[in-house]
């Protein structure tokens, strides 16, 4: 067989989603839509107290209700094993160990699963189930300065220190010392979490909506003490994840019920249940201290961040992480700390650490620029590091200044009067702001199989997850170039744990990790095909494993970068803040598919608008639960909030990646909220250090007098 040489590479050219027609016509089925014979439905009953002990679960009263098949709880559920390490060395979150004891650590803790013939019957019975508790005092109050806070290591050290901070601050001509807060935020993907479990010939099969089928398969195998080969997880189409769709309570509940009843069982989380069972971004309280010479050169940088963890699991939102990458100083101190409260465990959420951390850091940089009398871009230029400020490692590439230069040109930054509160458009005060963005660009070991079919086509099998990002299409283009064929000769199959281990869709590492594995397998397959001999009916398959290649990468600071620009209009008589336009310029490696990549960047920037102006989960201190745990009470950016947004990129291929990829999934949100907040200051003369910038906060600041106070 011979392959045709094409004139134009597929990578770098715009392509519509290969599964687009299936999605818009309804042919693409999601986890909660796939039919099963004799399917039963499970409904989780959640605790109504924030701390205490279960005294009784009165299951007898609901077992006689129409259609009810079983009630699982801590008194009768199978035992599971939580003494194991999951993906990336992370232990399983204890909520996955359903019904193992009578303790209740927060409101919304699963206390029972009601299984019935229909979803409606299961819900009615679950809502009728009587559970009594021995209630204990709880603490859900989060604030800065708590004496019980402590640093936590995660994928980065909990604290770093270099130089004498107090001495450098004392010697600085200009000092910024400010505190910033961000609220609790929730993922709310369009598709709720759903899983169906059934046993097939002694093998557990789960159809699920997740960010990594091997991740979930490995977790379920360990929890239920099964051989890894005895578990198969499929997740072909996913309607968003953002970090929330890993191993969760609903999958474990479905497996427990399917095992007990020996029939398929589906468990779907409601929107309200997702607020306690799907993870969330912790609130943060951050203090940033910057000290600089009169010319703006940093002498001291301190970024301390406090976030929440639960009483049952230690998770940290590493918000001081951006400071360790973005700017250097003679004294450089950072810390990520947590406080244990009676709340659900937070989790990764799009741009974990970087999203809230960049709000504080990039707002503080803007304040420093004002005090130094410097343009914010010029200040950043003067503090551009030559190597990692904390690690000392070289950057694989760092084209941040190119992003600022091109972004400033397109945005019209040179025409900006730096003085705040001067521009008006009728009742609106106008302002512009900017901020930098960064996110890690890593790669993880993955496997892939590429088959040359007898009909001249190629099939790629890899346990990737397309969570709405267009990954399936990007991988088709990567495979086509590696095989030197047109994309229509390549079929990419994903989302099946039987295809072997692969990196999850997370950490902006998915496409890079998967593309590397596909490229390696495709190159070896081409070499075999070049030897001739024809293709048998079953095809010729080559399998790759990038563990050695990824492990051999030299240690460097690897990141995508960006520059965010925003123009806002503020009405100080109504408190309204309207974002009029945004521009994001990014240096994020080689862009595989410009069509879906631009959508990814814009989606992140829109989430930045939502973060800056709308999103805020409010927790009632009396009950310990949320106020308005739904999309009526938790506000996200709607179409009316989204202005003219542009996203583009500078040339920035990664020389250490076989395709030149870095990662784009998360950098789009980083810095967006800070750019908007900085623009609000420019419009009004008032600094808003607490997100979201609600109308009441704008009104309070206006009542105090423009420029007279900070908000």
XYZ file of C-alpha atoms in Angstrom:
711
model
C 0.000 0.000 0.000
C 1.175 3.538 -0.686
C 0.138 6.758 0.968
C -0.608 9.960 -0.904
C 1.489 13.036 -0.247
C -0.557 16.156 0.395
C 0.512 19.716 -0.250
C -1.126 21.246 2.823
C -0.714 19.869 6.370
C -3.910 19.255 8.295
C -2.533 20.599 11.585
C -2.906 24.373 11.622
C -5.881 24.556 9.258
C -9.480 25.059 10.377
C -11.673 21.954 10.429
C -15.247 21.501 11.625
C -15.789 18.884 14.314
C -15.775 15.395 12.855
C -18.708 14.470 15.124
C -20.497 17.788 14.616
C -23.355 16.440 12.493
C -24.027 13.669 15.009
C -24.217 16.188 17.828
C -26.565 18.650 16.150
C -28.859 15.889 14.854
C -29.034 13.990 18.152
C -27.273 10.900 16.847
C -24.494 11.389 19.409
C -25.733 9.857 22.629
C -24.541 10.956 26.034
C -24.153 8.806 29.134
C -27.688 9.365 30.418
C -29.291 8.615 27.041
C -27.943 5.188 26.094
C -30.642 2.494 26.380
C -30.261 -0.733 28.358
C -32.671 -3.628 28.718
C -34.194 -3.912 32.228
C -32.619 -0.611 33.258
C -33.257 0.447 36.861
C -32.722 3.945 38.213
C -30.970 5.084 41.361
C -31.552 8.336 43.234
C -29.202 9.557 45.934
C -30.586 10.832 49.231
C -28.315 13.467 50.757
C -27.801 14.605 54.329
C -29.659 17.671 55.567
C -27.288 18.357 58.465
C -23.790 19.770 58.213
C -22.130 17.618 60.854
C -23.173 14.674 62.937
C -24.034 10.991 62.907
C -26.776 8.953 61.242
C -29.031 7.391 63.866
C -31.408 5.568 61.533
C -32.401 5.105 57.914
C -36.060 4.083 57.858
C -35.930 2.101 54.614
C -38.956 -0.091 55.350
C -41.275 2.815 54.778
C -40.189 3.304 51.159
C -39.503 -0.291 50.116
C -43.242 -0.776 49.724
C -43.648 2.236 47.443
C -44.415 1.590 43.746
C -41.442 0.365 41.738
C -38.895 0.534 44.562
C -36.326 -2.256 44.322
C -33.732 -1.487 46.991
C -32.445 1.056 49.492
C -28.697 1.017 50.057
C -27.149 2.758 53.055
C -24.328 2.369 55.565
C -26.056 -0.563 57.210
C -26.270 -2.820 54.176
C -24.000 -1.486 51.421
C -20.980 -3.531 50.231
C -17.611 -2.601 51.672
C -15.109 -0.798 49.443
C -11.340 -0.338 49.667
C -10.085 3.245 49.882
C -6.511 2.363 50.845
C -5.041 2.929 47.409
C -3.536 5.701 45.297
C -5.360 6.910 42.208
C -4.368 8.814 39.088
C -1.270 11.018 39.339
C -0.622 9.703 42.841
C -3.799 11.218 44.284
C -5.789 9.240 46.869
C -9.527 8.840 46.207
C -11.833 11.480 47.608
C -13.738 9.893 50.555
C -17.155 10.737 49.135
C -16.531 7.877 46.681
C -16.476 5.463 49.625
C -20.249 5.508 49.813
C -22.209 4.233 52.807
C -19.186 2.953 54.728
C -19.956 4.575 58.102
C -22.527 6.673 59.915
C -20.558 9.930 59.996
C -21.873 13.059 58.207
C -19.123 15.623 57.451
C -21.183 18.181 55.478
C -24.608 19.032 54.083
C -25.206 17.014 50.940
C -23.252 13.944 52.041
C -24.774 10.780 50.468
C -26.699 8.818 53.098
C -28.700 6.400 50.913
C -29.448 5.291 47.376
C -33.010 4.415 46.422
C -33.328 2.190 43.342
C -36.583 1.828 41.432
C -37.981 0.850 38.055
C -38.215 4.462 36.902
C -36.351 7.643 37.722
C -39.572 9.267 38.907
C -40.303 6.419 41.326
C -36.757 6.509 42.670
C -36.921 10.251 43.241
C -40.298 10.114 44.982
C -39.092 7.374 47.306
C -35.768 9.105 48.022
C -37.598 12.285 48.970
C -39.899 10.286 51.252
C -37.034 8.450 52.969
C -36.756 9.379 56.650
C -33.224 9.679 58.013
C -32.605 10.792 61.589
C -29.362 12.326 62.808
C -27.476 13.195 65.927
C -26.532 16.719 64.971
C -23.265 18.370 66.059
C -22.050 21.995 65.872
C -20.510 22.839 62.510
C -18.157 25.474 61.129
C -18.447 26.702 57.540
C -17.187 30.263 58.085
C -14.285 31.072 55.775
C -12.211 34.202 56.254
C -8.663 35.469 56.112
C -6.512 35.336 59.209
C -7.836 32.092 60.658
C -5.295 30.765 63.184
C -5.924 27.152 62.150
C -4.653 27.637 58.578
C -1.655 25.598 57.461
C 0.348 25.128 54.224
C -0.285 22.095 52.008
C 1.847 20.543 49.300
C 0.066 19.459 46.133
C 1.552 19.235 42.653
C 3.684 22.130 43.894
C 5.256 22.865 47.297
C 2.994 24.460 49.847
C 5.465 27.287 50.499
C 8.571 28.731 48.877
C 10.995 31.330 50.209
C 13.920 33.194 48.685
C 15.614 36.236 50.191
C 14.776 38.517 53.112
C 11.244 39.720 52.453
C 10.899 42.313 55.206
C 14.277 43.904 54.452
C 13.515 44.225 50.750
C 10.072 45.677 51.465
C 11.633 48.219 53.821
C 14.163 49.191 51.150
C 11.533 49.571 48.425
C 10.538 52.987 47.149
C 7.018 51.812 46.322
C 5.002 49.176 48.194
C 1.649 47.529 47.500
C 0.074 45.562 50.358
C -3.426 44.397 49.528
C -5.857 41.573 50.211
C -8.065 40.008 47.552
C -10.905 37.515 47.788
C -12.653 35.212 45.371
C -15.859 33.319 46.239
C -16.790 29.668 46.031
C -17.423 28.790 42.371
C -19.034 25.758 40.716
C -18.439 23.922 37.438
C -22.016 23.495 36.176
C -21.241 21.678 32.904
C -24.180 21.496 30.500
C -24.380 17.707 30.849
C -24.959 16.548 34.427
C -22.922 13.700 35.883
C -24.432 10.356 34.832
C -23.341 6.713 34.963
C -24.872 3.351 34.118
C -23.312 0.182 35.548
C -23.989 -3.419 34.592
C -22.281 -6.800 34.753
C -21.599 -8.645 31.510
C -20.213 -12.165 31.807
C -18.474 -11.437 35.086
C -17.063 -8.139 33.863
C -18.146 -4.749 35.165
C -19.050 -2.263 32.440
C -19.816 1.379 33.125
C -21.094 3.953 30.646
C -20.201 7.295 32.095
C -19.576 10.992 31.472
C -15.989 11.576 32.546
C -12.654 13.190 31.738
C -10.702 9.943 31.598
C -12.109 6.448 31.176
C -8.949 4.764 32.443
C -9.014 7.078 35.467
C -12.530 5.959 36.365
C -11.881 2.301 35.501
C -8.781 2.181 37.701
C -10.625 3.900 40.535
C -13.606 1.559 40.431
C -11.375 -1.525 40.164
C -9.453 -0.456 43.264
C -12.562 0.483 45.248
C -14.290 -2.842 44.544
C -11.080 -4.961 44.709
C -11.366 -6.083 41.084
C -8.644 -6.880 38.600
C -8.136 -3.886 36.274
C -9.016 -6.076 33.294
C -12.392 -6.837 34.909
C -13.604 -3.235 34.537
C -14.471 -1.411 31.334
C -15.553 2.237 31.283
C -16.860 3.966 28.162
C -17.399 7.692 27.760
C -17.715 8.684 24.128
C -19.507 12.046 24.309
C -19.190 14.446 27.246
C -21.016 17.726 27.682
C -18.384 19.583 29.671
C -16.320 18.736 32.716
C -13.959 21.551 33.739
C -12.269 19.304 36.322
C -15.367 17.858 37.984
C -15.822 14.595 36.070
C -13.515 12.082 37.686
C -14.365 9.262 40.086
C -17.478 10.434 41.908
C -20.234 9.116 44.152
C -22.760 8.441 41.388
C -20.527 5.898 39.611
C -19.860 4.030 42.856
C -23.562 4.065 43.695
C -24.444 2.667 40.269
C -21.907 -0.163 40.657
C -23.167 -1.018 44.151
C -26.770 -1.180 42.970
C -25.977 -3.126 39.798
C -24.083 -5.645 41.911
C -26.912 -5.995 44.416
C -29.689 -6.290 41.817
C -27.755 -7.973 38.998
C -29.287 -5.649 36.420
C -28.219 -2.349 34.862
C -28.605 0.681 37.123
C -28.292 4.327 36.137
C -27.577 7.163 38.551
C -27.788 10.776 37.374
C -26.987 13.744 39.593
C -29.395 16.658 39.644
C -28.117 20.197 39.253
C -28.634 20.805 42.980
C -26.836 17.575 43.917
C -23.863 18.611 41.818
C -23.296 21.534 44.170
C -22.253 19.098 46.922
C -21.120 15.991 44.995
C -19.211 17.268 41.943
C -16.533 19.392 43.595
C -16.097 23.141 43.232
C -13.502 25.897 43.397
C -12.726 26.878 46.954
C -13.121 30.485 48.033
C -9.776 32.212 48.473
C -8.386 34.980 50.633
C -5.095 36.204 49.213
C -2.559 38.724 50.398
C -0.074 40.185 47.936
C 2.821 42.407 48.986
C 4.989 43.954 46.300
C 7.994 46.164 46.835
C 9.717 47.961 43.961
C 12.322 50.570 43.161
C 11.075 53.873 41.792
C 11.568 52.538 38.263
C 9.238 49.610 38.944
C 11.813 46.850 39.323
C 10.542 44.367 41.897
C 12.625 43.896 45.031
C 10.042 41.933 47.037
C 7.126 39.711 46.104
C 4.913 37.882 48.562
C 1.770 36.000 47.563
C -0.064 34.063 50.274
C -3.313 32.280 49.497
C -5.798 30.683 51.878
C -8.426 28.234 50.639
C -10.872 25.699 52.065
C -10.586 21.959 52.459
C -13.035 19.514 53.982
C -12.595 17.626 57.226
C -12.317 14.303 55.361
C -9.892 15.107 52.547
C -7.063 17.559 52.024
C -7.321 19.573 48.815
C -5.611 22.904 48.149
C -6.340 25.585 45.563
C -2.731 26.565 44.676
C -3.386 30.236 43.959
C 0.131 31.444 44.693
C 1.363 29.295 41.796
C 1.283 32.076 39.148
C 3.670 34.213 41.187
C 6.253 31.421 41.028
C 6.256 31.667 37.245
C 5.421 35.210 36.246
C 7.706 37.662 38.079
C 11.003 37.523 39.953
C 12.226 39.562 42.893
C 15.249 39.593 45.215
C 12.933 38.345 47.966
C 10.250 35.999 46.687
C 7.866 34.299 49.154
C 4.709 32.329 48.338
C 2.393 30.028 50.267
C -0.743 27.969 49.614
C -2.614 27.356 52.865
C -5.902 25.696 53.776
C -8.397 25.688 56.611
C -10.543 22.641 57.407
C -14.288 23.307 57.467
C -17.474 21.243 57.491
C -17.969 21.591 53.741
C -17.691 19.308 50.697
C -14.214 18.772 49.309
C -13.179 21.232 46.588
C -11.567 19.938 43.413
C -9.785 21.044 40.282
C -11.697 23.654 38.327
C -10.679 25.181 35.016
C -7.270 26.774 35.626
C -6.960 25.539 39.239
C -4.904 28.016 41.228
C -4.077 30.187 38.240
C -7.608 31.585 37.773
C -8.082 33.036 41.299
C -4.350 33.532 41.797
C -3.982 35.635 38.664
C -6.818 37.894 39.822
C -4.881 38.826 42.956
C -1.406 38.966 41.412
C -2.355 40.821 38.244
C -4.544 43.282 40.149
C -1.635 44.000 42.495
C 0.677 44.547 39.502
C -1.801 47.087 38.159
C -1.820 48.859 41.513
C 1.969 48.918 41.511
C 2.021 50.369 38.002
C -0.290 53.165 39.130
C 1.899 53.979 42.138
C 5.058 53.937 40.019
C 3.495 56.087 37.314
C 4.199 53.386 34.741
C 2.096 51.861 32.007
C 0.983 48.395 33.205
C 2.544 46.718 30.169
C 5.819 48.575 30.673
C 5.917 47.464 34.313
C 5.559 43.853 33.257
C 8.213 44.297 30.624
C 10.672 45.597 33.213
C 10.034 42.541 35.374
C 10.243 39.864 32.709
C 12.321 37.008 34.209
C 15.066 35.181 32.342
C 14.401 31.901 34.178
C 11.858 30.450 36.567
C 11.707 32.844 39.546
C 11.496 29.978 42.046
C 12.808 26.955 40.159
C 15.667 28.685 38.357
C 14.937 26.444 35.369
C 14.994 27.782 31.805
C 11.698 28.388 30.036
C 10.944 26.046 27.152
C 9.694 29.209 25.469
C 8.226 32.393 26.882
C 6.557 34.725 24.415
C 4.522 36.729 26.914
C 5.869 40.085 25.751
C 4.995 39.242 22.166
C 1.418 38.697 23.329
C 1.364 42.090 25.046
C 2.926 43.866 22.076
C 0.564 42.425 19.486
C -2.419 42.658 21.809
C -1.726 46.306 22.606
C -1.501 47.099 18.902
C -4.813 45.442 18.079
C -6.624 46.757 21.140
C -5.509 50.357 20.638
C -3.734 50.490 23.988
C -1.460 53.373 22.935
C -4.462 55.733 22.816
C -5.284 55.077 26.474
C -5.159 57.989 28.928
C -3.836 56.325 32.104
C -5.781 58.637 34.415
C -8.921 56.997 35.837
C -12.485 58.276 35.723
C -12.139 60.553 32.691
C -13.835 58.805 29.774
C -17.619 58.912 29.472
C -20.289 57.688 27.102
C -23.531 59.188 28.351
C -24.269 57.650 31.753
C -21.367 55.216 31.460
C -17.830 55.643 32.738
C -15.387 53.843 30.451
C -12.130 52.123 31.326
C -9.609 49.679 29.945
C -7.437 47.149 31.697
C -4.949 44.409 31.001
C -3.439 41.384 32.732
C -1.051 38.539 31.988
C -1.972 34.863 31.767
C -0.071 31.609 32.156
C -0.789 27.928 32.606
C 1.455 24.895 32.768
C 2.173 22.992 29.550
C 2.882 19.444 30.615
C 2.718 16.020 29.033
C 1.854 12.680 30.627
C 2.572 9.122 29.460
C -0.096 7.700 27.187
C -0.656 4.742 24.901
C -2.284 4.647 21.478
C -2.924 2.101 18.746
C -3.042 2.915 15.036
C -4.335 0.364 12.525
C -3.857 0.391 8.761
C -7.080 -1.128 7.442
C -7.291 -3.245 4.308
C -9.549 -0.656 2.624
C -6.862 2.047 2.811
C -8.215 3.846 5.848
C -6.684 4.134 9.309
C -8.216 3.627 12.739
C -6.796 5.289 15.844
C -7.744 3.946 19.264
C -6.854 5.972 22.339
C -8.531 6.490 25.701
C -8.847 10.212 25.183
C -11.850 12.284 26.289
C -13.488 14.978 24.201
C -15.251 17.023 26.863
C -16.488 19.508 24.276
C -13.081 20.899 23.345
C -12.842 19.377 19.872
C -10.164 16.891 20.928
C -11.509 14.159 18.627
C -11.063 16.478 15.638
C -7.632 17.688 16.737
C -6.429 14.100 17.091
C -7.765 13.290 13.621
C -5.655 16.100 12.167
C -2.562 15.058 14.118
C -2.943 11.449 12.984
C -3.499 12.480 9.367
C -0.263 14.468 9.284
C 1.705 11.724 11.023
C 0.395 9.182 8.513
C 0.699 11.616 5.584
C -2.903 11.086 4.482
C -6.026 13.215 4.268
C -8.135 13.506 7.442
C -11.098 11.748 5.814
C -9.036 8.560 5.736
C -8.619 8.589 9.521
C -11.171 7.476 12.099
C -10.393 8.240 15.739
C -12.080 6.158 18.417
C -11.872 7.485 21.985
C -13.384 7.180 25.446
C -12.948 3.444 26.070
C -10.729 2.157 28.871
C -10.104 -1.031 26.865
C -7.901 1.037 24.554
C -5.247 1.283 27.292
C -3.906 3.917 29.597
C -3.934 7.566 28.479
C -3.801 10.931 30.171
C -7.109 12.444 31.295
C -8.627 15.562 29.751
C -7.194 17.851 32.402
C -4.340 20.160 33.233
C -4.290 21.356 29.605
C -2.292 18.192 28.914
C -4.809 16.081 27.032
C -4.208 16.867 23.371
C -0.453 17.164 23.843
C -0.197 13.795 25.616
C -2.551 11.992 23.230
C -1.066 13.586 20.127
C 2.400 12.477 21.163
C 1.251 8.858 21.539
C -0.622 8.887 18.226
C 2.333 10.414 16.393
C 4.705 7.782 17.753
C 2.426 4.906 16.707
C 1.739 6.437 13.294
C 5.423 6.923 12.499
C 6.205 3.321 13.356
C 3.255 2.141 11.282
C 4.460 4.102 8.258
C 7.869 2.473 8.598
C 6.259 -0.966 8.614
C 4.066 -0.131 5.619
C 7.109 1.098 3.716
C 8.500 -2.431 3.873
C 5.615 -3.569 1.649
C 3.881 -6.937 1.722
C 0.284 -5.760 1.690
C -2.307 -5.418 4.434
C -4.171 -8.505 5.697
C -7.959 -8.393 6.238
C -7.505 -7.752 9.970
C -5.183 -4.829 9.226
C -1.784 -3.960 10.651
C -1.718 -2.409 14.132
C 1.091 -0.623 15.920
C 0.852 0.383 19.561
C 2.870 3.123 21.250
C 3.738 3.990 24.829
C 5.276 7.406 25.478
C 6.312 6.744 29.077
C 10.033 6.685 28.276
C 9.921 9.678 25.938
C 7.953 11.851 28.353
C 10.166 10.742 31.238
C 13.257 11.774 29.280
C 12.135 15.393 28.864
C 14.664 17.856 30.242
C 13.506 19.847 33.262
C 12.220 23.223 32.131
C 9.535 25.736 32.981
C 6.853 24.802 30.432
C 3.883 27.125 30.133
C 1.402 28.692 27.791
C 1.173 32.464 28.161
C -1.252 35.203 27.241
C -2.209 38.853 27.526
C -5.795 39.825 28.317
C -7.333 43.199 27.412
C -10.773 44.451 28.442
C -12.887 47.575 28.055
C -15.743 48.105 30.485
C -18.567 50.573 30.990
C -19.710 51.322 34.547
C -22.854 53.145 35.661
C -22.206 54.229 39.240
C -25.862 55.223 39.737
C -27.160 51.688 39.087
C -24.043 49.670 39.872
C -24.008 48.051 36.440
C -20.718 46.884 34.960
C -20.774 45.965 31.286
C -17.820 44.470 29.465
C -17.854 46.069 26.014
C -14.991 44.234 24.359
C -12.180 41.834 25.139
C -9.065 40.698 23.343
C -6.870 37.777 24.308
C -3.499 37.146 22.674
C -1.884 33.833 23.508
C 1.416 31.996 23.113
C 0.220 28.440 23.502
C 2.311 26.246 21.266
C 1.355 25.123 17.800
C -2.375 25.512 17.268
C -3.776 22.261 15.897
C -7.253 23.418 14.810
C -7.734 27.202 14.702
C -11.516 26.870 14.552
C -11.989 24.996 17.814
C -8.927 26.575 19.453
C -10.396 30.049 19.079
C -13.625 28.764 20.638
C -11.613 27.342 23.536
C -9.894 30.653 24.208
C -13.114 32.637 23.904
C -14.911 30.199 26.188
C -12.278 30.733 28.853
C -12.493 34.504 28.483
C -16.290 34.395 28.813
C -15.843 32.385 31.990
C -13.522 35.193 33.117
C -16.394 37.659 32.635
C -18.598 35.349 34.681
C -15.933 35.095 37.384
C -15.408 38.868 37.512
C -19.041 39.964 37.584
C -21.431 37.109 38.403
C -20.346 33.803 39.928
C -20.681 33.436 43.682
C -21.939 30.457 45.647
C -23.228 31.659 49.015
C -23.183 29.290 51.980
C -25.648 29.737 54.855
C -23.711 29.597 58.130
C -26.747 28.357 60.076
C -27.570 25.332 57.914
C -24.117 24.855 56.384
C -25.717 24.486 52.950
C -25.957 26.665 49.872
C -28.395 29.455 49.242
C -29.746 28.964 45.725
C -27.882 25.830 44.639
C -29.150 25.999 41.070
C -28.751 28.104 37.941
C -31.434 30.494 39.160
C -29.508 31.382 42.304
C -25.991 30.876 40.971
C -25.455 33.387 38.185
C -23.285 32.729 35.154
C -22.640 34.922 32.145
C -25.543 34.830 29.673
C -25.607 35.902 26.035
C -26.463 39.464 27.034
C -23.281 39.641 29.128
C -20.956 38.534 26.327
C -19.557 41.407 24.255
C -17.385 41.424 21.187
C -14.558 39.032 22.062
C -11.485 38.329 19.988
C -8.882 35.654 20.608
C -5.738 35.054 18.613
C -2.199 33.827 19.084
C 1.440 34.416 18.241
C 3.736 31.800 16.752
C 4.993 29.667 19.635
C 5.697 26.015 18.786
C 7.185 23.937 21.593
C 10.505 22.513 20.335
C 10.301 19.580 22.762
C 6.946 18.284 21.510
C 6.724 16.173 18.350
C 3.843 18.312 17.062
C 4.846 21.558 18.779
C 1.805 21.551 21.088
C 1.616 23.180 24.515
C -1.987 23.388 25.715
C -4.910 25.802 25.473
C -7.702 24.375 27.625
C -7.248 26.607 30.658
C -5.074 29.609 29.872
C -8.052 31.455 28.348
C -9.638 32.171 31.737
C -6.388 33.153 33.462
C -6.030 36.905 33.889
C -9.447 37.653 32.386
C -11.056 38.637 35.690
C -8.054 40.775 36.610
C -8.172 42.603 33.275
C -11.852 43.395 33.887
C -11.232 44.502 37.483
C -8.337 46.695 36.352
C -10.612 48.208 33.709
C -13.258 48.955 36.356
C -10.604 50.833 38.349
C -9.632 52.774 35.238
C -13.282 53.672 34.651
C -14.148 54.691 38.216
C -10.948 55.273 40.176
C -12.026 52.627 42.716
C -10.209 49.322 43.234
C -12.382 46.248 43.585
C -10.422 43.546 45.362
C -13.360 41.250 46.081
C -15.038 39.212 43.364
C -17.595 39.308 41.934
C -17.883 43.032 41.253
C -21.591 43.125 42.074
C -23.807 46.191 41.583
C -24.131 46.677 45.351
C -20.342 46.846 45.685
C -20.135 49.411 42.900
C -22.873 51.470 44.544
C -21.208 51.346 47.958
C -17.927 52.462 46.443
C -19.662 55.292 44.573
C -21.443 56.398 47.747
C -18.100 56.663 49.505
C -16.818 58.943 46.759
C -14.904 57.970 43.630
C -11.275 57.347 44.447
C -11.908 57.826 48.160
C -11.854 54.169 49.060
C -11.252 50.695 47.784
C -13.984 48.103 47.454
